[in-house]
mmCIF file of C-alpha atoms in Angstrom:
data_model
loop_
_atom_site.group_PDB
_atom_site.id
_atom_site.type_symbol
_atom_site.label_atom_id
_atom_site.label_comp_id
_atom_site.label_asym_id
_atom_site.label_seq_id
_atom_site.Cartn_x
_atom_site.Cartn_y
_atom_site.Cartn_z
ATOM 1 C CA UNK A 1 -10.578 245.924 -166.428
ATOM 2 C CA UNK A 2 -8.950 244.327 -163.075
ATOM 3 C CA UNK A 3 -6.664 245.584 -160.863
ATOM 4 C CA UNK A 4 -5.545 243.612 -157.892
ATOM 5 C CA UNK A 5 -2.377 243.978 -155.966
ATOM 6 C CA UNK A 6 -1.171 244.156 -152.476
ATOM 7 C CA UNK A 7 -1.440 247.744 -150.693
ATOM 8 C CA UNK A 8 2.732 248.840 -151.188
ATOM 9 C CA UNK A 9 4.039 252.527 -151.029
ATOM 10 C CA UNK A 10 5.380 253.785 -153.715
ATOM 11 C CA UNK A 11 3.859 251.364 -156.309
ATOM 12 C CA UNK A 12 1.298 252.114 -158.749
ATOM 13 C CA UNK A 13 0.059 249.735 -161.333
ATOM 14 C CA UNK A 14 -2.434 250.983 -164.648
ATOM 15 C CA UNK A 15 -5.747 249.577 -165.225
ATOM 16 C CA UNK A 16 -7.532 249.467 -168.810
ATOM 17 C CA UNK A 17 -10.896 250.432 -168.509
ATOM 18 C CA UNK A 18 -14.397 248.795 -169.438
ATOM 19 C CA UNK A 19 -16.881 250.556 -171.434
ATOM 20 C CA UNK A 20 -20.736 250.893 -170.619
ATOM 21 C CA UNK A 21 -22.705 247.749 -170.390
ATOM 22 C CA UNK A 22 -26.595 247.694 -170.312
ATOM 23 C CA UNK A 23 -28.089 246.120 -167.063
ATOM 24 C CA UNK A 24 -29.253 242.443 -166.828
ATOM 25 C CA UNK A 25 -32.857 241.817 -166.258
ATOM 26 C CA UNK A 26 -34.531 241.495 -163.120
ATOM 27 C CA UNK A 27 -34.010 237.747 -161.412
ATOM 28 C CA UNK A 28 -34.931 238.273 -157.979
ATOM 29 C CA UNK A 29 -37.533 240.366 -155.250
ATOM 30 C CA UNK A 30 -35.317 243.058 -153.054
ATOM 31 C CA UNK A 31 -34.459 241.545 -149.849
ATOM 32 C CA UNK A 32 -32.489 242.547 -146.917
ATOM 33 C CA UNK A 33 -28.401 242.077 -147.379
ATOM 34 C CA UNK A 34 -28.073 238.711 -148.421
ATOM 35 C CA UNK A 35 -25.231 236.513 -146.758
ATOM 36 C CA UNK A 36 -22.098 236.405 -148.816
ATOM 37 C CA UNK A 37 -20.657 233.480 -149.329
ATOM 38 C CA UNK A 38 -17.460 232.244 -151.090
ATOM 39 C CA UNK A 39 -19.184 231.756 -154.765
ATOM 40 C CA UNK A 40 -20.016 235.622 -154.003
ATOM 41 C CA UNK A 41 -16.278 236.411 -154.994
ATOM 42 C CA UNK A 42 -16.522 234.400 -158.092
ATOM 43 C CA UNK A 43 -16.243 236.720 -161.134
ATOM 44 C CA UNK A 44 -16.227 236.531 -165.099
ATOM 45 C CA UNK A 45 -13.928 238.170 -167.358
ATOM 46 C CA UNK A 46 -14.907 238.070 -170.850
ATOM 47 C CA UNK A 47 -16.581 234.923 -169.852
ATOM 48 C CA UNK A 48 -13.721 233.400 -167.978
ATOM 49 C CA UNK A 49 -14.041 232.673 -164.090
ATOM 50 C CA UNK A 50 -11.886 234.238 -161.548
ATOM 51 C CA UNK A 51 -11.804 233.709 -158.230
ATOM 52 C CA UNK A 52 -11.196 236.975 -155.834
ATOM 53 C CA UNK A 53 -10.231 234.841 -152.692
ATOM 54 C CA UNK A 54 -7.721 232.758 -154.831
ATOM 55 C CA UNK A 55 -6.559 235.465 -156.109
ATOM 56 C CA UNK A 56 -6.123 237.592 -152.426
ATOM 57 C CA UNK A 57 -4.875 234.300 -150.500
ATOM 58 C CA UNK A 58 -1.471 235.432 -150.103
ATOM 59 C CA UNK A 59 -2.210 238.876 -149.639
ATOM 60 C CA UNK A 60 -3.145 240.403 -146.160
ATOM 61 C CA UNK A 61 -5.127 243.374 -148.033
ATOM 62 C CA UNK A 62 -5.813 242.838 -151.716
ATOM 63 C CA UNK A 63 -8.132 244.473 -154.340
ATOM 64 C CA UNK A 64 -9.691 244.041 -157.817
ATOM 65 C CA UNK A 65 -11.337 246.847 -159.332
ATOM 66 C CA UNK A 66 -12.794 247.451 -162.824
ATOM 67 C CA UNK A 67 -14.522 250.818 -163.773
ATOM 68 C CA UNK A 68 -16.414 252.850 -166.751
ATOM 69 C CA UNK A 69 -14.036 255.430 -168.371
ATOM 70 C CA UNK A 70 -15.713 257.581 -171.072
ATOM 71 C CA UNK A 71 -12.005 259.116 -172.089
ATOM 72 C CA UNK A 72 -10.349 256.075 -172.538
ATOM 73 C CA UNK A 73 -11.532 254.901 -176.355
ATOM 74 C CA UNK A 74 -11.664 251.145 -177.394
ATOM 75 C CA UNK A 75 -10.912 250.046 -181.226
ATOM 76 C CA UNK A 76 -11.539 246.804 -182.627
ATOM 77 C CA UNK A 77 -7.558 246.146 -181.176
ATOM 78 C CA UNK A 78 -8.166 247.449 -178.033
ATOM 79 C CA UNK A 79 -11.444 245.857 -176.767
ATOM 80 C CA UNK A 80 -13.587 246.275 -173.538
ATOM 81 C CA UNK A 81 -12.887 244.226 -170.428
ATOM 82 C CA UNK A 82 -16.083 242.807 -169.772
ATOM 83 C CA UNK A 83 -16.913 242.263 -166.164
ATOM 84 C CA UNK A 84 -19.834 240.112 -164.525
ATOM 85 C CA UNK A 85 -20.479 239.002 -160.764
ATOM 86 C CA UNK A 86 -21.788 235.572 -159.809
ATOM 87 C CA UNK A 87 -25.229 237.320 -159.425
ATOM 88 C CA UNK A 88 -25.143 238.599 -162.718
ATOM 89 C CA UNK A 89 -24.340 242.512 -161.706
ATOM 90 C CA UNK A 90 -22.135 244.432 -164.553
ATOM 91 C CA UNK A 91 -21.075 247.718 -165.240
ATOM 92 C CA UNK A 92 -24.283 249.905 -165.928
ATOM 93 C CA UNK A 93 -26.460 247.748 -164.020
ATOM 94 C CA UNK A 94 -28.692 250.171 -161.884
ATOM 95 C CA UNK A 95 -28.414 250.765 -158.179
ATOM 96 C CA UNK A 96 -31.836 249.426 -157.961
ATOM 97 C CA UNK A 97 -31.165 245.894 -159.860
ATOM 98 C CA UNK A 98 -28.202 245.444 -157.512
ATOM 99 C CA UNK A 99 -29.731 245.346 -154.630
ATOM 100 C CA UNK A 100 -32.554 242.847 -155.951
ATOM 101 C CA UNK A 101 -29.517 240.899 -156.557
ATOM 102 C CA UNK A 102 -27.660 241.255 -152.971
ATOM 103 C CA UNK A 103 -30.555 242.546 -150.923
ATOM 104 C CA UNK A 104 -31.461 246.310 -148.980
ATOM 105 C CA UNK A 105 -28.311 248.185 -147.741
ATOM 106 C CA UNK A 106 -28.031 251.721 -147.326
ATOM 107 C CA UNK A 107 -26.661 253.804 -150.062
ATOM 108 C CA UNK A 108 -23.316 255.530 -148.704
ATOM 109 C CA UNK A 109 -21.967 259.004 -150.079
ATOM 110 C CA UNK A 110 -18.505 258.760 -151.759
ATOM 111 C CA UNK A 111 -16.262 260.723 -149.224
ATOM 112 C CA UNK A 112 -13.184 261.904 -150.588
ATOM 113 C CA UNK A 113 -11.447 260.962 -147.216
ATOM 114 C CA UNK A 114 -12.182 257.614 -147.244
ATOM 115 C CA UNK A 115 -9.121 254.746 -147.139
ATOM 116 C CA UNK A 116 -10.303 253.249 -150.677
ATOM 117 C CA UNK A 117 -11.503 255.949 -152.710
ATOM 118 C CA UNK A 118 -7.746 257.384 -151.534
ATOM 119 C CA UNK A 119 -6.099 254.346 -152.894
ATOM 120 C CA UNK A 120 -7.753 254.232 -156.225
ATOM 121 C CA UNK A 121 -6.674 258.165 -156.520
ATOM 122 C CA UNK A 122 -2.962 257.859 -155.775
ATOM 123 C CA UNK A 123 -2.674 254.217 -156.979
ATOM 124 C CA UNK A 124 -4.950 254.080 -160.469
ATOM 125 C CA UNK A 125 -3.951 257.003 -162.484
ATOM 126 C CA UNK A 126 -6.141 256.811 -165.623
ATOM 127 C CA UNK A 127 -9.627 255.939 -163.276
ATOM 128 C CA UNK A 128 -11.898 258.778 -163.232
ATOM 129 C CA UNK A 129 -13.531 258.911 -159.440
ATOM 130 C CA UNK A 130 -14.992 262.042 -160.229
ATOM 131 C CA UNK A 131 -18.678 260.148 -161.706
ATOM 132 C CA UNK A 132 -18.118 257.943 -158.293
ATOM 133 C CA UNK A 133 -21.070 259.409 -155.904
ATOM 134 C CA UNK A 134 -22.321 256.821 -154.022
ATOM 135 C CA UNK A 135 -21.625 253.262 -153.356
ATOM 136 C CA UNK A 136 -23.399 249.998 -152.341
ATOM 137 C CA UNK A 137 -21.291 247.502 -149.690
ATOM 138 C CA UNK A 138 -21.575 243.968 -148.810
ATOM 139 C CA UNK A 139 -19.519 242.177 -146.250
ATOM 140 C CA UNK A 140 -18.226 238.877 -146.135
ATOM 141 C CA UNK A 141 -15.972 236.900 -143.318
ATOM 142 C CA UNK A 142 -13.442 234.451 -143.716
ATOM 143 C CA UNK A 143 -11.557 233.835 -140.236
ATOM 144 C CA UNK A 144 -9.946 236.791 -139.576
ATOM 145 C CA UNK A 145 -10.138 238.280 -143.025
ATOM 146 C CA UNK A 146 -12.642 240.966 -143.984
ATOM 147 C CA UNK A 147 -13.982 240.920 -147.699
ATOM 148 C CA UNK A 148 -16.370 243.144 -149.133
ATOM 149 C CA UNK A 149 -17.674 244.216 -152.805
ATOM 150 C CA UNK A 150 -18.914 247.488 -153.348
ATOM 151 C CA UNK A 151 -20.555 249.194 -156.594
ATOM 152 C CA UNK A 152 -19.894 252.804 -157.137
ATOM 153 C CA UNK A 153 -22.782 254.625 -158.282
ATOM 154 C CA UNK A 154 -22.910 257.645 -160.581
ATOM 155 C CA UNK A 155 -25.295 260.366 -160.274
ATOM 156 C CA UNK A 156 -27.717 258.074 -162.701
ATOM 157 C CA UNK A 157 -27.820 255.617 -160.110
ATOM 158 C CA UNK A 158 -25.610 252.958 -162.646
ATOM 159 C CA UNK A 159 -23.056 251.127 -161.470
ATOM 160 C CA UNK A 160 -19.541 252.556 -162.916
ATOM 161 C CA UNK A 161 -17.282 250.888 -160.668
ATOM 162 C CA UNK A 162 -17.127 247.331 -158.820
ATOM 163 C CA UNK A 163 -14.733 246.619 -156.527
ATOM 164 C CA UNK A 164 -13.720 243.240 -154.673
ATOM 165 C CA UNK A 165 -11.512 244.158 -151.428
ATOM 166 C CA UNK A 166 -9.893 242.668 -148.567
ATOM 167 C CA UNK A 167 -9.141 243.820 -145.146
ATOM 168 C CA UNK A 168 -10.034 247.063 -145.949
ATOM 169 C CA UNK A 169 -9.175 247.888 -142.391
ATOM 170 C CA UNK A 170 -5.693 247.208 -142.945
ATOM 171 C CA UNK A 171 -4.559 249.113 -145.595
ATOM 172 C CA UNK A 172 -1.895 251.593 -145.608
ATOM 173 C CA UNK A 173 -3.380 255.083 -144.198
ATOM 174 C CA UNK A 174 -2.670 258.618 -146.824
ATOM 175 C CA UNK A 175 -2.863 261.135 -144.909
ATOM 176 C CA UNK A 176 -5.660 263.821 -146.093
ATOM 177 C CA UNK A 177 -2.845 266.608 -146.776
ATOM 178 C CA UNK A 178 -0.497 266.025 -149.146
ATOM 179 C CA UNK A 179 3.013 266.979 -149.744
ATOM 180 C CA UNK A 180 3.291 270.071 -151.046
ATOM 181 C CA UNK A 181 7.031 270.265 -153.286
ATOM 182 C CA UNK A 182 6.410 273.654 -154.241
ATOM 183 C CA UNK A 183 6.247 273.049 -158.209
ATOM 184 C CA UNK A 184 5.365 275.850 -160.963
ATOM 185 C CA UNK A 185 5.401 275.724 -164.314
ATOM 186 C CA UNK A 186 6.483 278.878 -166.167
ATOM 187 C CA UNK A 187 5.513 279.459 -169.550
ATOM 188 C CA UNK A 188 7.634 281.896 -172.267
ATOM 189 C CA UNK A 189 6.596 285.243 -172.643
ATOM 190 C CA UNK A 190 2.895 285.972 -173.564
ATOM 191 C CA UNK A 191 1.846 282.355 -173.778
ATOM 192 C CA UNK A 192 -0.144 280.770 -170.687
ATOM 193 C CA UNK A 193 -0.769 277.056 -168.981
ATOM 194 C CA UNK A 194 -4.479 276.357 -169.202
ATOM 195 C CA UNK A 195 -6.358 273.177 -167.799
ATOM 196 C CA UNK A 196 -8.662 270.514 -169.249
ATOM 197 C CA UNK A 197 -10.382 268.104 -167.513
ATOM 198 C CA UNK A 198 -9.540 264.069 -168.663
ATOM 199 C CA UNK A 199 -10.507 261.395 -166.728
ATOM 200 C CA UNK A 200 -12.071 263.511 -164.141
ATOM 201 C CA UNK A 201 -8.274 265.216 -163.638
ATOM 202 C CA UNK A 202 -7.316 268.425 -164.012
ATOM 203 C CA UNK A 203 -4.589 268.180 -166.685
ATOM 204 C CA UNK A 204 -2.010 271.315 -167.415
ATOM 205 C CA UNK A 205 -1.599 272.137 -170.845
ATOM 206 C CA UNK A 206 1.868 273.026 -170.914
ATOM 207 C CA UNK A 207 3.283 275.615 -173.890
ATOM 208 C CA UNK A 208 6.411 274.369 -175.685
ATOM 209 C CA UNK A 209 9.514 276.249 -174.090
ATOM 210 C CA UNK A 210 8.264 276.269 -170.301
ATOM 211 C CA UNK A 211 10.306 275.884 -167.591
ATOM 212 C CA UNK A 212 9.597 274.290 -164.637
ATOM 213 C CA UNK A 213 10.675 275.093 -160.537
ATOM 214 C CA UNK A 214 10.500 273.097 -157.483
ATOM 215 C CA UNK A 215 10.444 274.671 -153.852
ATOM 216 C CA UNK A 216 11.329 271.222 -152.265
ATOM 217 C CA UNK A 217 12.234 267.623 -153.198
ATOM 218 C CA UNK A 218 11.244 265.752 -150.173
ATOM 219 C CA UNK A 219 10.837 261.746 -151.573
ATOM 220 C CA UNK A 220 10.725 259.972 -154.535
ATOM 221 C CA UNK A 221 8.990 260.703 -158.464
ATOM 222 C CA UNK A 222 7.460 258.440 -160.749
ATOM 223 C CA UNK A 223 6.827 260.054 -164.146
ATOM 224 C CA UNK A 224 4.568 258.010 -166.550
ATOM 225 C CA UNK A 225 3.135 258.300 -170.112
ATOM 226 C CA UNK A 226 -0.376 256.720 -171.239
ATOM 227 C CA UNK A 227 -1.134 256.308 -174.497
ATOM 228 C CA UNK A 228 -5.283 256.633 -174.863
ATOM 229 C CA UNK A 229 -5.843 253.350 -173.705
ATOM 230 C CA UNK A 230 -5.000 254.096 -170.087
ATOM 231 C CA UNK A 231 -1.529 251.645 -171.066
ATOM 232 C CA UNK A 232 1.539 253.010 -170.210
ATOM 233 C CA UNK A 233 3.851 254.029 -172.806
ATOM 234 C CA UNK A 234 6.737 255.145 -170.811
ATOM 235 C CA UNK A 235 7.483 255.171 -167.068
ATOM 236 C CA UNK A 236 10.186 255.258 -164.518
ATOM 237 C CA UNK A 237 10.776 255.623 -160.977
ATOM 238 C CA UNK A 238 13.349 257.963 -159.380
ATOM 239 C CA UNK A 239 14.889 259.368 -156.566
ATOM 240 C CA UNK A 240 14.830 263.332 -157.805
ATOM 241 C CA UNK A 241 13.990 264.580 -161.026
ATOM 242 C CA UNK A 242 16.706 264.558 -163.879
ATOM 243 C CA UNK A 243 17.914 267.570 -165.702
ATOM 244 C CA UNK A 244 20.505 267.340 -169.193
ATOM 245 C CA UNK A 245 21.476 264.043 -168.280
ATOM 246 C CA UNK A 246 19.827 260.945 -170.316
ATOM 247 C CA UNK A 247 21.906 258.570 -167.746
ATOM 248 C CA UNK A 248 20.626 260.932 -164.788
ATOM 249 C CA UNK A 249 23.683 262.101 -163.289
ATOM 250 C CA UNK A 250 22.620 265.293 -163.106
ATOM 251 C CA UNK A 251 19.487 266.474 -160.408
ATOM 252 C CA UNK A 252 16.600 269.087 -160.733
ATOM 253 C CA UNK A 253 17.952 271.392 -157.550
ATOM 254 C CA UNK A 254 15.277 273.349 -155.806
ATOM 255 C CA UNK A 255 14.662 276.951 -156.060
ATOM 256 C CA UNK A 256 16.062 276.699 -159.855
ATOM 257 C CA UNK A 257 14.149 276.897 -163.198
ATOM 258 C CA UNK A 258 14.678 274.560 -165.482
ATOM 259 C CA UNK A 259 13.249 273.451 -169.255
ATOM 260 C CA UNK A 260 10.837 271.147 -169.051
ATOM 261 C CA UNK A 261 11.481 269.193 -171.380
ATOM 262 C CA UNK A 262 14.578 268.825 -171.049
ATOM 263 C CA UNK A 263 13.820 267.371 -167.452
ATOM 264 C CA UNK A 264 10.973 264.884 -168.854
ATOM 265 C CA UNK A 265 13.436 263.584 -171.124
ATOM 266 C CA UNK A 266 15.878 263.187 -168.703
ATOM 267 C CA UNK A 267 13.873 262.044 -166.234
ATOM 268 C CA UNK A 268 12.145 259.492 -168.326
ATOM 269 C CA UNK A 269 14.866 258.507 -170.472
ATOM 270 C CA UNK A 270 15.681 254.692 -170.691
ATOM 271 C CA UNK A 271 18.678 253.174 -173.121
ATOM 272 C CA UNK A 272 19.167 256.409 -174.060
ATOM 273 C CA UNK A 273 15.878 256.799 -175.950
ATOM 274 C CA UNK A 274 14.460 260.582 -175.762
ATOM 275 C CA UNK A 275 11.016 261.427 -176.492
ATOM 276 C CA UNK A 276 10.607 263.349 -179.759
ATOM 277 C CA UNK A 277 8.214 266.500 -178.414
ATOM 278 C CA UNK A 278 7.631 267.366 -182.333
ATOM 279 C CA UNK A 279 6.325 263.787 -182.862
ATOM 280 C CA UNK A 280 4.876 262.606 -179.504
ATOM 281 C CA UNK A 281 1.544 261.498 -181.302
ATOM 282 C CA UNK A 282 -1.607 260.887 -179.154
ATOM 283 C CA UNK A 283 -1.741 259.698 -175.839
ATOM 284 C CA UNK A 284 -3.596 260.509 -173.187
ATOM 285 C CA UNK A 285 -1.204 262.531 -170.611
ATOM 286 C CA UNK A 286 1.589 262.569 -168.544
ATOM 287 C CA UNK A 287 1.592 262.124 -164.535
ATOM 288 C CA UNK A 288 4.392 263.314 -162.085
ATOM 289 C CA UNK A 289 3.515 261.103 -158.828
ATOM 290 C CA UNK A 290 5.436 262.833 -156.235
ATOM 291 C CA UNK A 291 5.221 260.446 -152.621
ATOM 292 C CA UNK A 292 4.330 261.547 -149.465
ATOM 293 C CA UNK A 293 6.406 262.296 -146.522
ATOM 294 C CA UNK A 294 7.198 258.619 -144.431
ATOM 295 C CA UNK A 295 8.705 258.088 -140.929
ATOM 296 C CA UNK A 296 9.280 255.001 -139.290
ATOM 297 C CA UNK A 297 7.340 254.091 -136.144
ATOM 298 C CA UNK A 298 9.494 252.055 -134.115
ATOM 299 C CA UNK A 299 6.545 250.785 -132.563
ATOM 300 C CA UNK A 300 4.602 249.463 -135.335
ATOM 301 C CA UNK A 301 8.121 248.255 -137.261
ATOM 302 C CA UNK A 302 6.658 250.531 -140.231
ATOM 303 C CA UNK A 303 7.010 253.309 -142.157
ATOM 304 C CA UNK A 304 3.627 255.996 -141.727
ATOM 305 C CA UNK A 305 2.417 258.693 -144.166
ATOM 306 C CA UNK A 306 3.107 262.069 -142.916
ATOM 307 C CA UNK A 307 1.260 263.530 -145.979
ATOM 308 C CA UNK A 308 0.164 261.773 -149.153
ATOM 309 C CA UNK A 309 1.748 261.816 -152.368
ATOM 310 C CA UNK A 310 0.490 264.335 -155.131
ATOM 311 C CA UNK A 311 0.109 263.936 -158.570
ATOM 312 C CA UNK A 312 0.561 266.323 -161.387
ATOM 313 C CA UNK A 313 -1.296 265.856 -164.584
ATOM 314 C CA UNK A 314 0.004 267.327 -167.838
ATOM 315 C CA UNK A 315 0.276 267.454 -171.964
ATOM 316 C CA UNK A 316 2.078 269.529 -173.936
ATOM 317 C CA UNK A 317 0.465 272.018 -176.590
#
């Protein structure tokens, strides 16, 4: 599906995901990188127009972003987002038919240190980057403003991502470190926390009865749930983690062990509405998004990234 949204700390925002689509046929000979004009930012969603540079106006940086997700499952309630450029390029497509659409332009390695790929990690919980190894660009100028579209390609060579962005340049810089608050989960006696890979993310299976310990609380939490539709079922952003408390009185202290549970629930908690860990049903997983370090440059008038945020996958088994 879309995402688009201006580049703020702290904030992250779900996406649903699109499912495989078979490329178009061929319309056009391969040419060098074809000029970009407005109509380039023109887009259809399930056969509805929208317009990226509408859509970005008030925005200094802006992005809209739709990807394949093989995880995420679609019913006949929950269908597809259907996504198609103004020259006809969709999810699937092949590297090769997009650039007989937009012309020759060098194929560019998916660096894990690069501004966007960053953003779509700390902001987009439920994408999975990990198919994302290469990526097509094309550049467009309005003024001052920088746009650009770029397809992601997997090792196939299909398209599994397009993204419409402005002033890439611009957008807030995460550090390549991130913080590090010390956290260990701690399973009972003879049971252990494996990992399973969703989405591309390592995910911790977590045993009933763990505990868990921080080292340091530095900044702010947001813990979210997903059901398997990449929606979010339950989410909300704190200060410190919550232990015993449903109103959150009470705060996860470093150095101590705690139930987990217990400090999901109270961390989580809204109106006094626990989860039921007997009957949590299916969803997809849990993340702990724990922000970076910030300090203010009096220079700039803004607050910088000292390290970037981390985020913790989990279930429980």
């Amino acid at each position: 599906m879309k995402k688009w949204k201006q580049k703020i700390a702290a904030v992250l925002v779900p996406v649903i995901f699109a499912t495989l689509i078979p490329a178009g046929n061929v319309q056009a000979k391969s040419k060098d990188p074809a000029k970009l004009g407005a109509k380039d930012f023109v887009y259809a969603e399930n056969g509805k127009k929208r317009d990226f540079l509408e859509q970005s106006k008030d925005g200094e940086t802006w992005w809209v972003f739709c990807c394949v997700d093989a995880d995420i499952r679609h019913d006949k309630k929950h269908k597809a987002e259907k996504w198609t450029t103004n020259r006809k390029v969709k999810l699937g497509s092949t590297g090769s038919y997009v650039k007989r659409q937009y012309g020759k332009t060098a194929r560019k390695k998916v660096k894990k240190t690069e501004d966007f790929y960053k953003a779509v990690k700390y902001e987009v919980l439920t994408a999975d980057i990990s198919v994302w190894k290469s990526y097509l660009e094309y550049n467009y100028k309005d003024g001052s403003d920088r746009y650009m579209m770029r397809f992601y390609l997997d090792k196939k060579n299909k398209v599994t991502a397009i993204a419409f962005i402005k002033n890439l340049n611009k957008y807030k810089n995460y550090p390549n470190k991130e913080v590090d608050p010390g956290l260990t989960f701690q399973p009972p006696k003879g049971e252990k926390v494996t990992t399973e890979i969703i989405n591309g993310k390592k995910v911790f299976m977590i045993p009933r009865g763990s505990k868990v310990k921080l080292k340091r609380m530095e900044t702010s939490a947001q813990l979210t749930m997903y059901d398997v539709y990449g929606k979010i079922k339950r989410q909300t952003f704190v200060t410190s983690l919550r232990c015993g408390n449903v109103n959150g009185n009470d705060s996860v202290q470093n150095g101590k062990s705690y139930d987990f549970e217990e400090v999901v629930n109270a961390t989580i908690a809204s109106y006094g509405q626990k989860l039921n860990f007997n009957k949590l049903g299916k969803y997809l997983y849990f993340t702990l998004w724990m922000n970076g370090k910030e300090s203010y440059n009096s220079k700039t008038g803004q607050y910088e990234y000292k390290t970037a945020p981390i985020v913790y996958y989990f279930k429980f088994k």
